Short mmCIF file of C-alpha atoms and ligand atoms in Angstrom, two decimals:
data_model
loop_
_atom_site.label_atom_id
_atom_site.label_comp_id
_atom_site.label_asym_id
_atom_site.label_seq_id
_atom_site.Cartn_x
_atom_site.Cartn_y
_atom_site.Cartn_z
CA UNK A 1 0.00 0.00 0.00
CA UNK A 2 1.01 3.38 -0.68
CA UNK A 3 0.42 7.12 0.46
CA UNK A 4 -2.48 8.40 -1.75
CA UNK A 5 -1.59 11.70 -2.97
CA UNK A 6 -4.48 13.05 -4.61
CA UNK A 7 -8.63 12.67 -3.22
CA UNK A 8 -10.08 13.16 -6.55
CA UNK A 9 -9.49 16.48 -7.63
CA UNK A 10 -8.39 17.98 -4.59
CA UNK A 11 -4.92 17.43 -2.27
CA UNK A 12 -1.26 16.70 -4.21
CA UNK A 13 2.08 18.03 -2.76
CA UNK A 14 3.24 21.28 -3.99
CA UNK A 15 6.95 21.82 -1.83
CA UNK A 16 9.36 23.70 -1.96
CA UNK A 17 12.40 21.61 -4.39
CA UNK A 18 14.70 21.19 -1.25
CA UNK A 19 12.09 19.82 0.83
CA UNK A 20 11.68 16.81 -1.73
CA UNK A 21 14.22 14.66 0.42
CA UNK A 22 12.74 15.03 3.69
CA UNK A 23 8.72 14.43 2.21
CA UNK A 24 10.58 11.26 0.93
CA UNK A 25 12.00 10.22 4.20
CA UNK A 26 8.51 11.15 6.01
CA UNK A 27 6.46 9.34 3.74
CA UNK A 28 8.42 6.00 3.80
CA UNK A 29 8.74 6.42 7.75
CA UNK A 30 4.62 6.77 7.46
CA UNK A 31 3.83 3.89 5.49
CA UNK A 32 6.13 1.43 7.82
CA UNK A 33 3.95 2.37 10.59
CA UNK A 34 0.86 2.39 8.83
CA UNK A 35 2.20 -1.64 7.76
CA UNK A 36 3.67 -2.41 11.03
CA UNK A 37 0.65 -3.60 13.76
CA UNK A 38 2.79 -3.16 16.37
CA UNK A 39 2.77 0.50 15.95
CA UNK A 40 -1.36 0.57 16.31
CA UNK A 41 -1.02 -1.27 19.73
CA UNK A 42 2.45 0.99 20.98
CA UNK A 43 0.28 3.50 19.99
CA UNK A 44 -2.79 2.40 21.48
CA UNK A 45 -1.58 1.59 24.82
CA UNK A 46 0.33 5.21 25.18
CA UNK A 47 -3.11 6.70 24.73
CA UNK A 48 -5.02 4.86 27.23
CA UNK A 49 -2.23 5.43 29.66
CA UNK A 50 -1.30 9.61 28.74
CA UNK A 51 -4.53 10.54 27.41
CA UNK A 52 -8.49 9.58 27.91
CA UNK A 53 -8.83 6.41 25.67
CA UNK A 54 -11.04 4.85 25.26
CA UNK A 55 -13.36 7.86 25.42
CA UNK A 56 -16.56 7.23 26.24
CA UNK A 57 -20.02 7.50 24.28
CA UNK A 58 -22.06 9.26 26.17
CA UNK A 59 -26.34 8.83 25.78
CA UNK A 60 -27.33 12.31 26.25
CA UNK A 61 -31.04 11.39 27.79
CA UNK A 62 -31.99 14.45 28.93
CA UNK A 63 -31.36 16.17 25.56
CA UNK A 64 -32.39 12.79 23.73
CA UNK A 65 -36.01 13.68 25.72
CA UNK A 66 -35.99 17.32 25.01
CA UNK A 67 -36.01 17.29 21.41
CA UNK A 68 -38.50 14.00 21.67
CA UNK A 69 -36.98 12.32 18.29
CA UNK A 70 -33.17 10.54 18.27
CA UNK A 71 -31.11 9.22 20.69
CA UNK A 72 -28.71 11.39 20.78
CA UNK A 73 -24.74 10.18 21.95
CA UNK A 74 -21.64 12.00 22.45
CA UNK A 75 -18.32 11.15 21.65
CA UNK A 76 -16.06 12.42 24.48
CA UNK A 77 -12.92 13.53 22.70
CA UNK A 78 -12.85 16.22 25.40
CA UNK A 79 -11.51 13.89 27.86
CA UNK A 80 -8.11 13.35 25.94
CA UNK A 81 -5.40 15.16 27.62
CA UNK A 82 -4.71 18.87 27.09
CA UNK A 83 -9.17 18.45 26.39
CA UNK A 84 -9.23 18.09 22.57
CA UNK A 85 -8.90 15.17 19.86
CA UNK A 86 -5.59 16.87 19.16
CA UNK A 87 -3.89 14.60 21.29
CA UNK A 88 -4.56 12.00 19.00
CA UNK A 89 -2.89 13.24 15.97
CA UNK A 90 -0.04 14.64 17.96
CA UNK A 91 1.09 11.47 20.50
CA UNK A 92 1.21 9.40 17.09
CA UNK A 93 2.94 11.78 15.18
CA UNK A 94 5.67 11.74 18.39
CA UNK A 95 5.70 7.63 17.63
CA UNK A 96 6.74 8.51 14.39
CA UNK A 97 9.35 11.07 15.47
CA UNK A 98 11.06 8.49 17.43
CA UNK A 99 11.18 5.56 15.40
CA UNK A 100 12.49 8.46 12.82
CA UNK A 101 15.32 9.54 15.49
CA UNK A 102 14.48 13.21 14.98
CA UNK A 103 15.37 15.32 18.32
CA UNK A 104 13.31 18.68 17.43
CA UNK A 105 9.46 19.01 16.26
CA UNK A 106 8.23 22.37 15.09
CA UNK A 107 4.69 23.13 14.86
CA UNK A 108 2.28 26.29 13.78
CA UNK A 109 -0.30 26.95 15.86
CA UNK A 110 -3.81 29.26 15.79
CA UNK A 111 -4.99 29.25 18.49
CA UNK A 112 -2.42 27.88 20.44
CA UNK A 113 -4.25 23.86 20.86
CA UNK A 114 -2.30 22.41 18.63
CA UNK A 115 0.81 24.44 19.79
CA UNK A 116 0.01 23.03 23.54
CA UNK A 117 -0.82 19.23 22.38
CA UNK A 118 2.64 19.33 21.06
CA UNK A 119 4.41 20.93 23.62
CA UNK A 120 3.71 18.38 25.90
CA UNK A 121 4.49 15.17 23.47
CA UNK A 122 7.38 16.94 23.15
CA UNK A 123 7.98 16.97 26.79
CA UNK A 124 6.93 13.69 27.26
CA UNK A 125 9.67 12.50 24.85
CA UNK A 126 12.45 14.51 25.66
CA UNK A 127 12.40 16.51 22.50
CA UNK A 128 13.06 20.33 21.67
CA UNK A 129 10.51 21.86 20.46
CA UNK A 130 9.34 25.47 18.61
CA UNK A 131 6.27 26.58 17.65
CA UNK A 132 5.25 29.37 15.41
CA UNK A 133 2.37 31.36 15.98
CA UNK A 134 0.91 34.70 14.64
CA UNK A 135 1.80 37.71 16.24
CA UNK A 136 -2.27 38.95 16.84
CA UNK A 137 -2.78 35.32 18.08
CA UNK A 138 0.06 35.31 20.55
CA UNK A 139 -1.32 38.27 22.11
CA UNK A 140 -4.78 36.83 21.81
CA UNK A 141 -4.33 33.81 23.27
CA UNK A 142 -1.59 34.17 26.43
CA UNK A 143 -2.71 31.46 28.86
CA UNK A 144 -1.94 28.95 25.93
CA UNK A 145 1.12 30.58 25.05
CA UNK A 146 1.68 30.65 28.76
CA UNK A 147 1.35 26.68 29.20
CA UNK A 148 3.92 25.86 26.18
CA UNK A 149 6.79 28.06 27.16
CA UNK A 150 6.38 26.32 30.81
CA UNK A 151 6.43 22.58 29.17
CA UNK A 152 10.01 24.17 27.97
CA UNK A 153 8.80 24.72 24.22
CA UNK A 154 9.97 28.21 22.48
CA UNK A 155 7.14 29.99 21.02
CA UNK A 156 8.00 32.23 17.72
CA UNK A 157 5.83 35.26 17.39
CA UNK A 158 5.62 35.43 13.50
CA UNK A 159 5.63 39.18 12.13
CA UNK A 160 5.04 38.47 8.49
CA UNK A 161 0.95 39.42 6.80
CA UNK A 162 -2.00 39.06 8.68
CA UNK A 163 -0.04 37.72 11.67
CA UNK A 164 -2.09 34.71 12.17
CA UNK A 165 -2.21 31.25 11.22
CA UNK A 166 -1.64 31.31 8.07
CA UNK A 167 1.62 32.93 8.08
CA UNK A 168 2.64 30.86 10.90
CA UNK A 169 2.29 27.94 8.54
CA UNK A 170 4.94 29.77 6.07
CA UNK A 171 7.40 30.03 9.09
CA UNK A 172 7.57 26.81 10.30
CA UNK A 173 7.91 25.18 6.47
CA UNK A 174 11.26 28.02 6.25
CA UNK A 175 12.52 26.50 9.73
CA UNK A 176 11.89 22.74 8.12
CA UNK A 177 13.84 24.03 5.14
CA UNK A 178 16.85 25.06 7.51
CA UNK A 179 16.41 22.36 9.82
CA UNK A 180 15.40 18.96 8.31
CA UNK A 181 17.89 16.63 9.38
CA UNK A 182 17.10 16.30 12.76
CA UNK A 183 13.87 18.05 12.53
CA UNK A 184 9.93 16.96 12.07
CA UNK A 185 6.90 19.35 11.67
CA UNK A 186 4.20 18.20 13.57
CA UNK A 187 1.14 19.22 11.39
CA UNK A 188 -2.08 19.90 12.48
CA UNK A 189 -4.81 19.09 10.75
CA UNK A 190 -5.75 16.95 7.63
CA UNK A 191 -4.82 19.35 5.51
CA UNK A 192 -1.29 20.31 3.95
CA UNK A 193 0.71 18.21 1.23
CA UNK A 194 0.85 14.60 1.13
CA UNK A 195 1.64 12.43 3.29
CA UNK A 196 -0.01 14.32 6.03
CA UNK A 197 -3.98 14.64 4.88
CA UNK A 198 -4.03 10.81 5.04
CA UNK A 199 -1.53 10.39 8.24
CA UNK A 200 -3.61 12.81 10.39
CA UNK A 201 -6.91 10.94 9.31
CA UNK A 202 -5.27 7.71 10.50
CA UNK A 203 -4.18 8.62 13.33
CA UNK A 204 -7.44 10.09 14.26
CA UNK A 205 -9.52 7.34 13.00
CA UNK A 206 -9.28 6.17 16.39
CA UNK A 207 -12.19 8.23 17.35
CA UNK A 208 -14.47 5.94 14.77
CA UNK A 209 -13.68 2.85 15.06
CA UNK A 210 -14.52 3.38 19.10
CA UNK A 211 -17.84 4.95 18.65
CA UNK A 212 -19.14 2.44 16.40
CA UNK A 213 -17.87 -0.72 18.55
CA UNK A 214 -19.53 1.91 21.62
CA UNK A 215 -22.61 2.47 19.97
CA UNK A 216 -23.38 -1.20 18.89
CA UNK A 217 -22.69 -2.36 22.17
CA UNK A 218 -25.19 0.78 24.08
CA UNK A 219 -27.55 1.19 21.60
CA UNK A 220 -27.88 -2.19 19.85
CA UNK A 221 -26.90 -0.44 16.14
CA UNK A 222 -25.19 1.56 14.11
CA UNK A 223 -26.55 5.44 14.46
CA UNK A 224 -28.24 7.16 11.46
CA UNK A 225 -26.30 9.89 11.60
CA UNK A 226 -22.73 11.71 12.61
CA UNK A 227 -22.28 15.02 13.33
CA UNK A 228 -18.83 16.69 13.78
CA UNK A 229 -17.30 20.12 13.29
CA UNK A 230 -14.99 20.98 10.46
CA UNK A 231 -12.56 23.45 10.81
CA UNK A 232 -9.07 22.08 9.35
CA UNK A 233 -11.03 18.23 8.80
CA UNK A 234 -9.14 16.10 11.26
CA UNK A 235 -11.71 15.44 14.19
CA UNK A 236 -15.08 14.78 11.39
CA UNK A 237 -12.13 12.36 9.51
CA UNK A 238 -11.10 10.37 12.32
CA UNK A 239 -14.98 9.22 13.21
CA UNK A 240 -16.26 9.36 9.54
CA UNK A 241 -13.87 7.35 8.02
CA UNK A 242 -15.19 4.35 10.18
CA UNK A 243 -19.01 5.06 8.63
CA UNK A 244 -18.35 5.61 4.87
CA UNK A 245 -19.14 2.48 3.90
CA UNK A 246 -21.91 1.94 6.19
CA UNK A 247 -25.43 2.55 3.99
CA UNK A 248 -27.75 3.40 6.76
CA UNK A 249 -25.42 5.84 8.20
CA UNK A 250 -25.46 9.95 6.84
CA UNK A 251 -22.21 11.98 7.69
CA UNK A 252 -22.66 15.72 8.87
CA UNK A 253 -19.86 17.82 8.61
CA UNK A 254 -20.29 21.50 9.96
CA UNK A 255 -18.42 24.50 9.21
CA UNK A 256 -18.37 27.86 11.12
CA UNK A 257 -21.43 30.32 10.01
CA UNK A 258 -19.73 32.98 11.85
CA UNK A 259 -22.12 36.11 11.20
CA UNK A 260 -23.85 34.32 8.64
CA UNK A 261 -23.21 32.80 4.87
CA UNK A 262 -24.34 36.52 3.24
CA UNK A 263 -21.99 38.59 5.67
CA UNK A 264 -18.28 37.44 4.16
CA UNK A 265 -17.51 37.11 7.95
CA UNK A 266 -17.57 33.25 8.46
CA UNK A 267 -15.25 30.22 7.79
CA UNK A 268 -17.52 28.00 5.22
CA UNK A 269 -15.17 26.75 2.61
CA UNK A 270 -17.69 23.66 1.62
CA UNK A 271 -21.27 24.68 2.20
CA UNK A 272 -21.18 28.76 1.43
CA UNK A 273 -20.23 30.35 -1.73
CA UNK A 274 -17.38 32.20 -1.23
CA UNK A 275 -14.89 29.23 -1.38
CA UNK A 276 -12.72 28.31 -4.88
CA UNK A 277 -10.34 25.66 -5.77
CA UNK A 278 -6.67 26.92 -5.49
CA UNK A 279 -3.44 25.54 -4.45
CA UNK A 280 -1.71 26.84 -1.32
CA UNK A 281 0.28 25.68 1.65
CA UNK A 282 1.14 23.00 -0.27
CA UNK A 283 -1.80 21.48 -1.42
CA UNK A 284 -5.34 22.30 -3.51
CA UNK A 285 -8.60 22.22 -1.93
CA UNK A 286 -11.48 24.96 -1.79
CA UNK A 287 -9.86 27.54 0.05
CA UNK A 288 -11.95 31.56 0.81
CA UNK A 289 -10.33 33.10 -1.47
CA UNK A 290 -10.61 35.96 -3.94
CA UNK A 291 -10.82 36.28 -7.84
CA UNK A 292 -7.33 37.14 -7.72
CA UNK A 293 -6.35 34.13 -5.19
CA UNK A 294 -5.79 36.33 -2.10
CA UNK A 295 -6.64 34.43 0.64
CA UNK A 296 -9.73 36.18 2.58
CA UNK A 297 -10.22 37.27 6.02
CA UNK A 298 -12.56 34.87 7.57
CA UNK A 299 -14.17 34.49 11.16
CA UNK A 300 -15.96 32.27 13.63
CA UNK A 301 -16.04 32.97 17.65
CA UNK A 302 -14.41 29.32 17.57
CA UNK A 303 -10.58 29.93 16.93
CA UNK A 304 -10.19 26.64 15.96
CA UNK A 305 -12.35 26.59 13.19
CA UNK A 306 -10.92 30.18 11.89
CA UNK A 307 -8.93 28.79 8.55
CA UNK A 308 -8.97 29.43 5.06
CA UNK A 309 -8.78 26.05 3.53
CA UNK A 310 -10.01 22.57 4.37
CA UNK A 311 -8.70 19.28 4.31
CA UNK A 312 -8.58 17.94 0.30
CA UNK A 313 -9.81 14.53 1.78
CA UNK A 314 -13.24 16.31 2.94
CA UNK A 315 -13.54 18.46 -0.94
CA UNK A 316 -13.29 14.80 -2.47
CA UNK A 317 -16.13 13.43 -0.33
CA UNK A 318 -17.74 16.78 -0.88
CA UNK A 319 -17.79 16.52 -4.23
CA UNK A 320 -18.97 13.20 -3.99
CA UNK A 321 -21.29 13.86 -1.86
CA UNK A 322 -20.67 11.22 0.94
CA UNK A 323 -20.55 14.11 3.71
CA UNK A 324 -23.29 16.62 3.58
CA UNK A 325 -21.81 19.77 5.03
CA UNK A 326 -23.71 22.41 6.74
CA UNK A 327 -23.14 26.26 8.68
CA UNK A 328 -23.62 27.10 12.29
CA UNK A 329 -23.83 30.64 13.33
CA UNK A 330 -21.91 31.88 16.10
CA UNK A 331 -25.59 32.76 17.38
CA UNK A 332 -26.58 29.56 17.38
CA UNK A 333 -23.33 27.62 18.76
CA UNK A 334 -23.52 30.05 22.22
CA UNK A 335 -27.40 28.87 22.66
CA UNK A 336 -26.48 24.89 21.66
CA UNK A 337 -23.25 25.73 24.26
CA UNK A 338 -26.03 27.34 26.83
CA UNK A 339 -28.33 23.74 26.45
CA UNK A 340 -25.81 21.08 26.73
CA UNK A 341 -24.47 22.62 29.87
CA UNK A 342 -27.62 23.08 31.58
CA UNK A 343 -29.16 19.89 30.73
CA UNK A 344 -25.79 17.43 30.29
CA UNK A 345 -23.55 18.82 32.90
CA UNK A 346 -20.75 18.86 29.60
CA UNK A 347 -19.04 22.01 28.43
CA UNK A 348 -18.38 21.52 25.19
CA UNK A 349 -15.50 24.05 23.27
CA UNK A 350 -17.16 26.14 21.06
CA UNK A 351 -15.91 24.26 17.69
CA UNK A 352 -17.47 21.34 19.12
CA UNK A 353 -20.97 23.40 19.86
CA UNK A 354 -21.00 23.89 16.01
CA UNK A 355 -21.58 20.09 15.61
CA UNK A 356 -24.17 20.31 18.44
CA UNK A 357 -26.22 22.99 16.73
CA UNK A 358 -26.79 21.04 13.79
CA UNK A 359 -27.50 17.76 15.43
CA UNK A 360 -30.43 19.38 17.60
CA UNK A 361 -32.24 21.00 14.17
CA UNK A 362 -31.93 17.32 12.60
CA UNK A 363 -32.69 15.27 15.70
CA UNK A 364 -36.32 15.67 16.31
CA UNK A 365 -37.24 14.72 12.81
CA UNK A 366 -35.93 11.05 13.64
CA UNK A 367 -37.77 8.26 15.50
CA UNK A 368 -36.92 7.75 19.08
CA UNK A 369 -35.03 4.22 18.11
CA UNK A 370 -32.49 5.41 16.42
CA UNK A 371 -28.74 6.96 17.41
CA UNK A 372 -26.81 9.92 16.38
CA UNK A 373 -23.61 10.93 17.42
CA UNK A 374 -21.87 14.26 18.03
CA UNK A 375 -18.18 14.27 17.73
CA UNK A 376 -17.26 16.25 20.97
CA UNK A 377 -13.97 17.52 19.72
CA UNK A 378 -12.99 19.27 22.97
CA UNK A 379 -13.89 20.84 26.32
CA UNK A 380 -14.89 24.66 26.78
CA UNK A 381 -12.42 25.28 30.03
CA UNK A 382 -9.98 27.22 27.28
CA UNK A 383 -13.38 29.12 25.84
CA UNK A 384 -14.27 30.84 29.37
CA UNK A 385 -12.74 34.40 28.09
CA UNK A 386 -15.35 33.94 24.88
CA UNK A 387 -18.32 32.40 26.57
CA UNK A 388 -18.30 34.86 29.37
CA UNK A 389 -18.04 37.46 27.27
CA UNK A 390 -20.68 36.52 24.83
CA UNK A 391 -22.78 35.87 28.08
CA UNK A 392 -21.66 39.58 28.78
CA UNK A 393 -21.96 38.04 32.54
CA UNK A 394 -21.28 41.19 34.61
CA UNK A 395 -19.58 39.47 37.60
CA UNK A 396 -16.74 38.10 34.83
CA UNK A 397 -16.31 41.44 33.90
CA UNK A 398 -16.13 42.97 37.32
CA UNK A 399 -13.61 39.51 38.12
CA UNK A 400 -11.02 40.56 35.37
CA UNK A 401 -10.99 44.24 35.86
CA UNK A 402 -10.26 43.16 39.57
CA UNK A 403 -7.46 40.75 38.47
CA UNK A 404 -5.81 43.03 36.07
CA UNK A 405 -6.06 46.30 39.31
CA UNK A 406 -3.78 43.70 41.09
CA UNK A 407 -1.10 43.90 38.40
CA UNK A 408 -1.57 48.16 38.09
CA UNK A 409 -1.10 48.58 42.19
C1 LIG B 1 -8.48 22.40 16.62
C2 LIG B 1 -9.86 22.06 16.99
C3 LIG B 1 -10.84 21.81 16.02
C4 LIG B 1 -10.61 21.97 14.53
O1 LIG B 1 -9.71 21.11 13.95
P1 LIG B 1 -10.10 19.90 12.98
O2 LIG B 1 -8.82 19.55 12.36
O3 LIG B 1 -11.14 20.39 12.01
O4 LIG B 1 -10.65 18.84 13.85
C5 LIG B 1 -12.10 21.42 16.44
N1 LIG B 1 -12.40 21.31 17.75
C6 LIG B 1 -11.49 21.55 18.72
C7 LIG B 1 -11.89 21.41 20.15
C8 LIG B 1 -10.20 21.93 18.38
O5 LIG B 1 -9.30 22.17 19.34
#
């Protein structure tokens, strides 16, 4: 078996001519632990004793009741460690950096999850670490940036364009560039040029093939549907891949609305209209772009679901139609967000609420004896500065003008 390149129309690997080596190295370092069993269960094992795994499906009965029609389950990726499916990708990609004998990772970062997932596998394993990040997002998001430079990783505030992700992307593939002999970039997401579209997905295909052993074993059958949020791909890939041959099951994937599909201020590269085919950061997929190819500012109150492009694995099975995709509203996530915690007793982060918004439109329309499931991507804990300020709770406010006084005196 080898590394598929291209998903239909949409993925390829467009690097830079003196990165060719090192994608070689990567990819033939991939595909022996992709052949090797022993790498599953090594890799297995480290998750159920560093992370959450298994996660548990949980049967949401109280919202299962209030919407009166499916039974609706959630997939717990929030109880990884560091409270996200990111763990996942990461912890597997640090297998591979030590059967590799690499002894530095670099990573970008948005908003700083993926930047603190890998600052602790690097810890774990003993190995250096730097990770780019924006210059707007560093300042945006200082408890993460906090956490990494205390697991002893250097954080890079890149100056270059918008000063977000994207350019932190750029930055990290000039360090590879510089540094690829004993270097590895931990990406992401299931995006970026081959081999790492199809790597991430495997490694996060964990999530699937749990929740449908779960759900047969709770519910008696496979669900009807799954619903997970899409920001990059890599959390809806690792529990769809498990359903796409299975007939009686539909595959949701939902992007950010933002302000809505007419406003230009969202993140909907599959289901809006402001999304085109191009090739950047190494690979083609529908990326928000302009006529001219400049990439366009998007938004969503979720962070991680912020990004211009989308994995080329998730265009292919858009284009043939095997995942319907669909928009949530930023509206509409905080008052999914509001239910869940009031009648579940689960904070879900605010990408994850996306997935939840859609779910509870679709779930009364099905009979009580079937199953959904939400992919709970991660935890809210890192949303509190968001929620409470899209709650405009006064006491929060009067709390951090207190905290920051302290700091003034
Ligand atoms: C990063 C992140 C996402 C988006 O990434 P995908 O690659 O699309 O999964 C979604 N949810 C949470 C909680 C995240 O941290």
């Amino acid at each position: 078996m080898s590394t598929r390149k291209y998903f239909g129309n949409w993925g390829g690997s467009y690097i830079p001519e003196a990165l060719h080596e090192t994608f070689r190295q990567l990819d033939i370092a991939y595909q022996q632990i992709r052949n090797d069993p022993a790498f599953w269960d090594e890799y297995t094992a480290l998750m159920s004793t560093y992370s959450g795994r298994p996660t548990p499906l949980t049967h949401a009965e109280n919202l299962s009741n209030h919407f009166g029609g499916a039974q609706i389950y959630i997939k717990r990726e929030d109880l990884n460690h560091t409270g996200a499916h990111k763990a996942n990708n990461v912890m597997g990609q640090g297998l591979l950096v030590k059967r590799m004998g690499k002894t530095r990772v670099i990573a970008e970062t948005g908003a700083g999850q993926h930047g603190i997932a890998t600052a602790t596998m690097a810890a774990k394993f003993g190995l250096e670490c730097t990770v780019y990040m924006g210059e707007e997002d560093v300042l945006r998001q200082r408890p993460n940036v906090f956490w990494m430079e205390k697991m002893g990783t250097t954080v890079v505030p890149v100056m270059d364009g918008s000063k977000t992700l994207k350019d932190a992307i750029n930055e990290a593939f000039r360090d590879w560039v510089t540094n690829m002999d004993n270097t590895h970039y931990v990406f992401g997401t299931a995006c970026g040029p081959a081999p790492y579209p199809e790597m991430v997905s495997w490694l996060q295909s964990i999530i699937g093939q749990e929740a449908a052993e779960q759900i047969v074993s709770q519910h008696g059958k496979l669900p009807a549907r799954v619903y997970a949020c899409v920001g990059g791909g890599s959390n809806s890939l690792g529990i769809f891949q498990r359903f796409l041959e299975e007939e009686q099951t539909e595959l949701v994937g939902v992007e950010a609305g933002g302000h809505g599909l007419d406003s230009s201020q969202h993140a909907a590269r599959l289901c809006g209209n402001d999304a085109s085919a191009g090739i950047a950061q190494g690979y083609k997929t529908m990326f928000l772009q302009n006529d001219d190819g400049q990439m366009l500012d998007t938004h969503s109150v979720s962070a991680g679901l912020d990004y211009i492009g989308v994995s080329p694995i998730l265009a292919d099975l858009w284009e043939k139609k095997a995942v319907r995709f669909e928009a949530a509203t930023d509206q509409e996530v905080i008052e999914a967000l509001d239910l869940t915690m009031r009648k579940e007793g689960i904070i879900p982060a605010l990408e994850s609420a996306h997935a939840l918004v859609q779910a509870f439109k679709e779930a009364p329309e099905l009979s009580k004896d079937e199953a959904i499931i939400i992919n709970m991507s991660g935890r809210g804990d890192k949303d509190i500065f968001t929620i409470a300020h899209a709650y405009d709770d006064p006491s929060w406010k009067e709390f951090i003008i207190d905290r920051a006084a302290q700091y003034r005196k």
